[in-house]
Amino acid sequence: MNQEINQLDTIRTLARAFVEERDWGQFHTPKNLSSALSVEAAELLEHFQWLKTGTQEELGAEKLAQVRHEMADVLVYLVLLADQLDVDLGAAVQEKMVLNRAKYPADKVRGDARKYHEYPPD
């Protein structure tokens, strides 16, 4: 996980510099960053609309490059939002995986995509 955390730190440093060079910090409230994140996620989804599976082969090289750029936008806004709220994303992922493991025990849900509340009680 340390390598991923270092990469997030690098992304945060790059994003902070980009924002500071343009004096955009004044616009980067948590609400605005959340909105921007949602918009970028929708732009990412748009590339997959009407495709059967969205695999690399189905996307093709040009569309895959566009998808990669949208993914970068989503990640940058997420990192900036975490920065504004002083959230350690690495720690947040670890916490969430503990919760997910409890909701979705592997021996109970393997190969089944239902939501946790749709499984019969133990």
PDB file of C-alpha atoms in Angstrom:
ATOM      1  CA  MET A   1       0.000   0.000   0.000  1.00  0.00           C
ATOM      2  CA  ASN A   2       2.940   2.382   0.613  1.00  0.00           C
ATOM      3  CA  GLN A   3       3.709   2.667  -3.104  1.00  0.00           C
ATOM      4  CA  GLU A   4       0.071   3.594  -3.835  1.00  0.00           C
ATOM      5  CA  ILE A   5       0.107   6.132  -1.011  1.00  0.00           C
ATOM      6  CA  ASN A   6       3.268   7.699  -2.406  1.00  0.00           C
ATOM      7  CA  GLN A   7       1.591   7.911  -5.804  1.00  0.00           C
ATOM      8  CA  LEU A   8      -1.411   9.671  -4.243  1.00  0.00           C
ATOM      9  CA  ASP A   9       0.967  12.096  -2.544  1.00  0.00           C
ATOM     10  CA  THR A  10       2.586  12.811  -5.917  1.00  0.00           C
ATOM     11  CA  ILE A  11      -0.813  13.341  -7.532  1.00  0.00           C
ATOM     12  CA  ARG A  12      -1.831  15.672  -4.697  1.00  0.00           C
ATOM     13  CA  THR A  13       1.386  17.680  -5.097  1.00  0.00           C
ATOM     14  CA  LEU A  14       0.853  17.982  -8.869  1.00  0.00           C
ATOM     15  CA  ALA A  15      -2.799  18.955  -8.449  1.00  0.00           C
ATOM     16  CA  ARG A  16      -2.028  21.501  -5.719  1.00  0.00           C
ATOM     17  CA  ALA A  17       0.611  23.134  -7.924  1.00  0.00           C
ATOM     18  CA  PHE A  18      -1.742  23.261 -10.904  1.00  0.00           C
ATOM     19  CA  VAL A  19      -4.488  24.861  -8.779  1.00  0.00           C
ATOM     20  CA  GLU A  20      -2.117  27.328  -7.109  1.00  0.00           C
ATOM     21  CA  GLU A  21      -0.627  28.462 -10.448  1.00  0.00           C
ATOM     22  CA  ARG A  22      -4.130  29.453 -11.558  1.00  0.00           C
ATOM     23  CA  ASP A  23      -5.433  30.789  -8.216  1.00  0.00           C
ATOM     24  CA  TRP A  24      -8.315  28.337  -8.377  1.00  0.00           C
ATOM     25  CA  GLY A  25      -8.182  27.339  -4.724  1.00  0.00           C
ATOM     26  CA  GLN A  26     -10.874  29.909  -3.991  1.00  0.00           C
ATOM     27  CA  PHE A  27     -13.297  27.841  -6.073  1.00  0.00           C
ATOM     28  CA  HIS A  28     -12.299  24.457  -4.669  1.00  0.00           C
ATOM     29  CA  THR A  29     -14.751  24.117  -1.830  1.00  0.00           C
ATOM     30  CA  PRO A  30     -15.719  20.574  -0.871  1.00  0.00           C
ATOM     31  CA  LYS A  31     -19.146  21.117  -2.454  1.00  0.00           C
ATOM     32  CA  ASN A  32     -17.669  22.350  -5.736  1.00  0.00           C
ATOM     33  CA  LEU A  33     -15.082  19.582  -5.855  1.00  0.00           C
ATOM     34  CA  SER A  34     -17.794  16.989  -5.191  1.00  0.00           C
ATOM     35  CA  SER A  35     -19.851  18.460  -8.023  1.00  0.00           C
ATOM     36  CA  ALA A  36     -16.868  18.454 -10.371  1.00  0.00           C
ATOM     37  CA  LEU A  37     -16.085  14.868  -9.406  1.00  0.00           C
ATOM     38  CA  SER A  38     -19.631  13.825 -10.246  1.00  0.00           C
ATOM     39  CA  VAL A  39     -19.504  15.593 -13.612  1.00  0.00           C
ATOM     40  CA  GLU A  40     -16.188  13.980 -14.520  1.00  0.00           C
ATOM     41  CA  ALA A  41     -17.497  10.547 -13.489  1.00  0.00           C
ATOM     42  CA  ALA A  42     -20.473  11.092 -15.800  1.00  0.00           C
ATOM     43  CA  GLU A  43     -18.108  12.077 -18.617  1.00  0.00           C
ATOM     44  CA  LEU A  44     -16.218   8.834 -18.007  1.00  0.00           C
ATOM     45  CA  LEU A  45     -19.438   6.842 -18.126  1.00  0.00           C
ATOM     46  CA  GLU A  46     -20.450   8.516 -21.381  1.00  0.00           C
ATOM     47  CA  HIS A  47     -17.623   6.715 -23.219  1.00  0.00           C
ATOM     48  CA  PHE A  48     -19.167   3.364 -22.263  1.00  0.00           C
ATOM     49  CA  GLN A  49     -22.740   4.257 -23.108  1.00  0.00           C
ATOM     50  CA  TRP A  50     -24.260   1.788 -25.574  1.00  0.00           C
ATOM     51  CA  LEU A  51     -21.200  -0.468 -25.620  1.00  0.00           C
ATOM     52  CA  LYS A  52     -21.758  -4.139 -24.907  1.00  0.00           C
ATOM     53  CA  THR A  53     -18.928  -4.578 -22.363  1.00  0.00           C
ATOM     54  CA  GLY A  54     -16.513  -1.650 -22.623  1.00  0.00           C
ATOM     55  CA  THR A  55     -13.402  -3.812 -22.911  1.00  0.00           C
ATOM     56  CA  GLN A  56     -10.196  -2.348 -24.299  1.00  0.00           C
ATOM     57  CA  GLU A  57     -10.830  -4.137 -27.588  1.00  0.00           C
ATOM     58  CA  GLU A  58     -14.314  -2.689 -27.868  1.00  0.00           C
ATOM     59  CA  LEU A  59     -13.140   0.819 -26.977  1.00  0.00           C
ATOM     60  CA  GLY A  60     -10.184   0.936 -29.346  1.00  0.00           C
ATOM     61  CA  ALA A  61      -7.014   2.967 -28.874  1.00  0.00           C
ATOM     62  CA  GLU A  62      -8.466   6.454 -29.408  1.00  0.00           C
ATOM     63  CA  LYS A  63     -11.467   5.970 -27.131  1.00  0.00           C
ATOM     64  CA  LEU A  64      -9.273   4.259 -24.524  1.00  0.00           C
ATOM     65  CA  ALA A  65      -7.029   7.355 -24.446  1.00  0.00           C
ATOM     66  CA  GLN A  66     -10.112   9.513 -23.846  1.00  0.00           C
ATOM     67  CA  VAL A  67     -11.260   7.156 -21.078  1.00  0.00           C
ATOM     68  CA  ARG A  68      -7.807   7.334 -19.494  1.00  0.00           C
ATOM     69  CA  HIS A  69      -7.998  11.143 -19.435  1.00  0.00           C
ATOM     70  CA  GLU A  70     -11.458  11.102 -17.858  1.00  0.00           C
ATOM     71  CA  MET A  71     -10.204   8.647 -15.258  1.00  0.00           C
ATOM     72  CA  ALA A  72      -7.374  11.052 -14.483  1.00  0.00           C
ATOM     73  CA  ASP A  73      -9.859  13.908 -14.062  1.00  0.00           C
ATOM     74  CA  VAL A  74     -11.926  11.812 -11.637  1.00  0.00           C
ATOM     75  CA  LEU A  75      -8.846  10.889  -9.632  1.00  0.00           C
ATOM     76  CA  VAL A  76      -7.536  14.454  -9.481  1.00  0.00           C
ATOM     77  CA  TYR A  77     -10.852  15.826  -8.222  1.00  0.00           C
ATOM     78  CA  LEU A  78     -11.084  13.029  -5.659  1.00  0.00           C
ATOM     79  CA  VAL A  79      -7.556  13.731  -4.423  1.00  0.00           C
ATOM     80  CA  LEU A  80      -8.270  17.471  -4.254  1.00  0.00           C
ATOM     81  CA  LEU A  81     -11.478  16.814  -2.296  1.00  0.00           C
ATOM     82  CA  ALA A  82      -9.613  14.560   0.121  1.00  0.00           C
ATOM     83  CA  ASP A  83      -6.977  17.275   0.479  1.00  0.00           C
ATOM     84  CA  GLN A  84      -9.625  19.899   1.306  1.00  0.00           C
ATOM     85  CA  LEU A  85     -11.246  17.647   3.911  1.00  0.00           C
ATOM     86  CA  ASP A  86      -7.940  16.322   5.270  1.00  0.00           C
ATOM     87  CA  VAL A  87      -8.918  12.737   4.442  1.00  0.00           C
ATOM     88  CA  ASP A  88      -6.188  10.137   4.123  1.00  0.00           C
ATOM     89  CA  LEU A  89      -7.459   8.182   1.119  1.00  0.00           C
ATOM     90  CA  GLY A  90      -5.203   5.201   1.809  1.00  0.00           C
ATOM     91  CA  ALA A  91      -6.564   4.909   5.347  1.00  0.00           C
ATOM     92  CA  ALA A  92     -10.114   5.463   4.093  1.00  0.00           C
ATOM     93  CA  VAL A  93      -9.748   2.573   1.631  1.00  0.00           C
ATOM     94  CA  GLN A  94      -8.405   0.300   4.343  1.00  0.00           C
ATOM     95  CA  GLU A  95     -11.304   1.219   6.653  1.00  0.00           C
ATOM     96  CA  LYS A  96     -13.858   0.705   3.901  1.00  0.00           C
ATOM     97  CA  MET A  97     -12.430  -2.697   2.939  1.00  0.00           C
ATOM     98  CA  VAL A  98     -12.904  -3.864   6.549  1.00  0.00           C
ATOM     99  CA  LEU A  99     -16.551  -2.784   6.355  1.00  0.00           C
ATOM    100  CA  ASN A 100     -16.983  -4.380   2.916  1.00  0.00           C
ATOM    101  CA  ARG A 101     -15.499  -7.678   4.099  1.00  0.00           C
ATOM    102  CA  ALA A 102     -18.056  -7.737   6.914  1.00  0.00           C
ATOM    103  CA  LYS A 103     -20.952  -6.958   4.534  1.00  0.00           C
ATOM    104  CA  TYR A 104     -19.751  -9.323   1.825  1.00  0.00           C
ATOM    105  CA  PRO A 105     -18.048 -12.394   3.340  1.00  0.00           C
ATOM    106  CA  ALA A 106     -16.237 -14.170   0.500  1.00  0.00           C
ATOM    107  CA  ASP A 107     -17.541 -17.615   1.396  1.00  0.00           C
ATOM    108  CA  LYS A 108     -21.122 -16.334   1.258  1.00  0.00           C
ATOM    109  CA  VAL A 109     -21.072 -14.063  -1.808  1.00  0.00           C
ATOM    110  CA  ARG A 110     -18.466 -15.548  -4.146  1.00  0.00           C
ATOM    111  CA  GLY A 111     -19.710 -15.272  -7.721  1.00  0.00           C
ATOM    112  CA  ASP A 112     -22.913 -13.470  -6.717  1.00  0.00           C
ATOM    113  CA  ALA A 113     -23.397  -9.759  -7.457  1.00  0.00           C
ATOM    114  CA  ARG A 114     -26.394  -9.042  -5.229  1.00  0.00           C
ATOM    115  CA  LYS A 115     -26.357  -6.223  -2.692  1.00  0.00           C
ATOM    116  CA  TYR A 116     -25.566  -7.216   0.886  1.00  0.00           C
ATOM    117  CA  HIS A 117     -29.162  -6.782   2.048  1.00  0.00           C
ATOM    118  CA  GLU A 118     -30.417  -9.249  -0.570  1.00  0.00           C
ATOM    119  CA  TYR A 119     -28.596 -12.214   0.960  1.00  0.00           C
ATOM    120  CA  PRO A 120     -30.549 -14.474   3.312  1.00  0.00           C
ATOM    121  CA  PRO A 121     -29.639 -14.023   6.978  1.00  0.00           C
ATOM    122  CA  ASP A 122     -27.255 -16.521   8.523  1.00  0.00           C
TER     123      ASP A 122
END
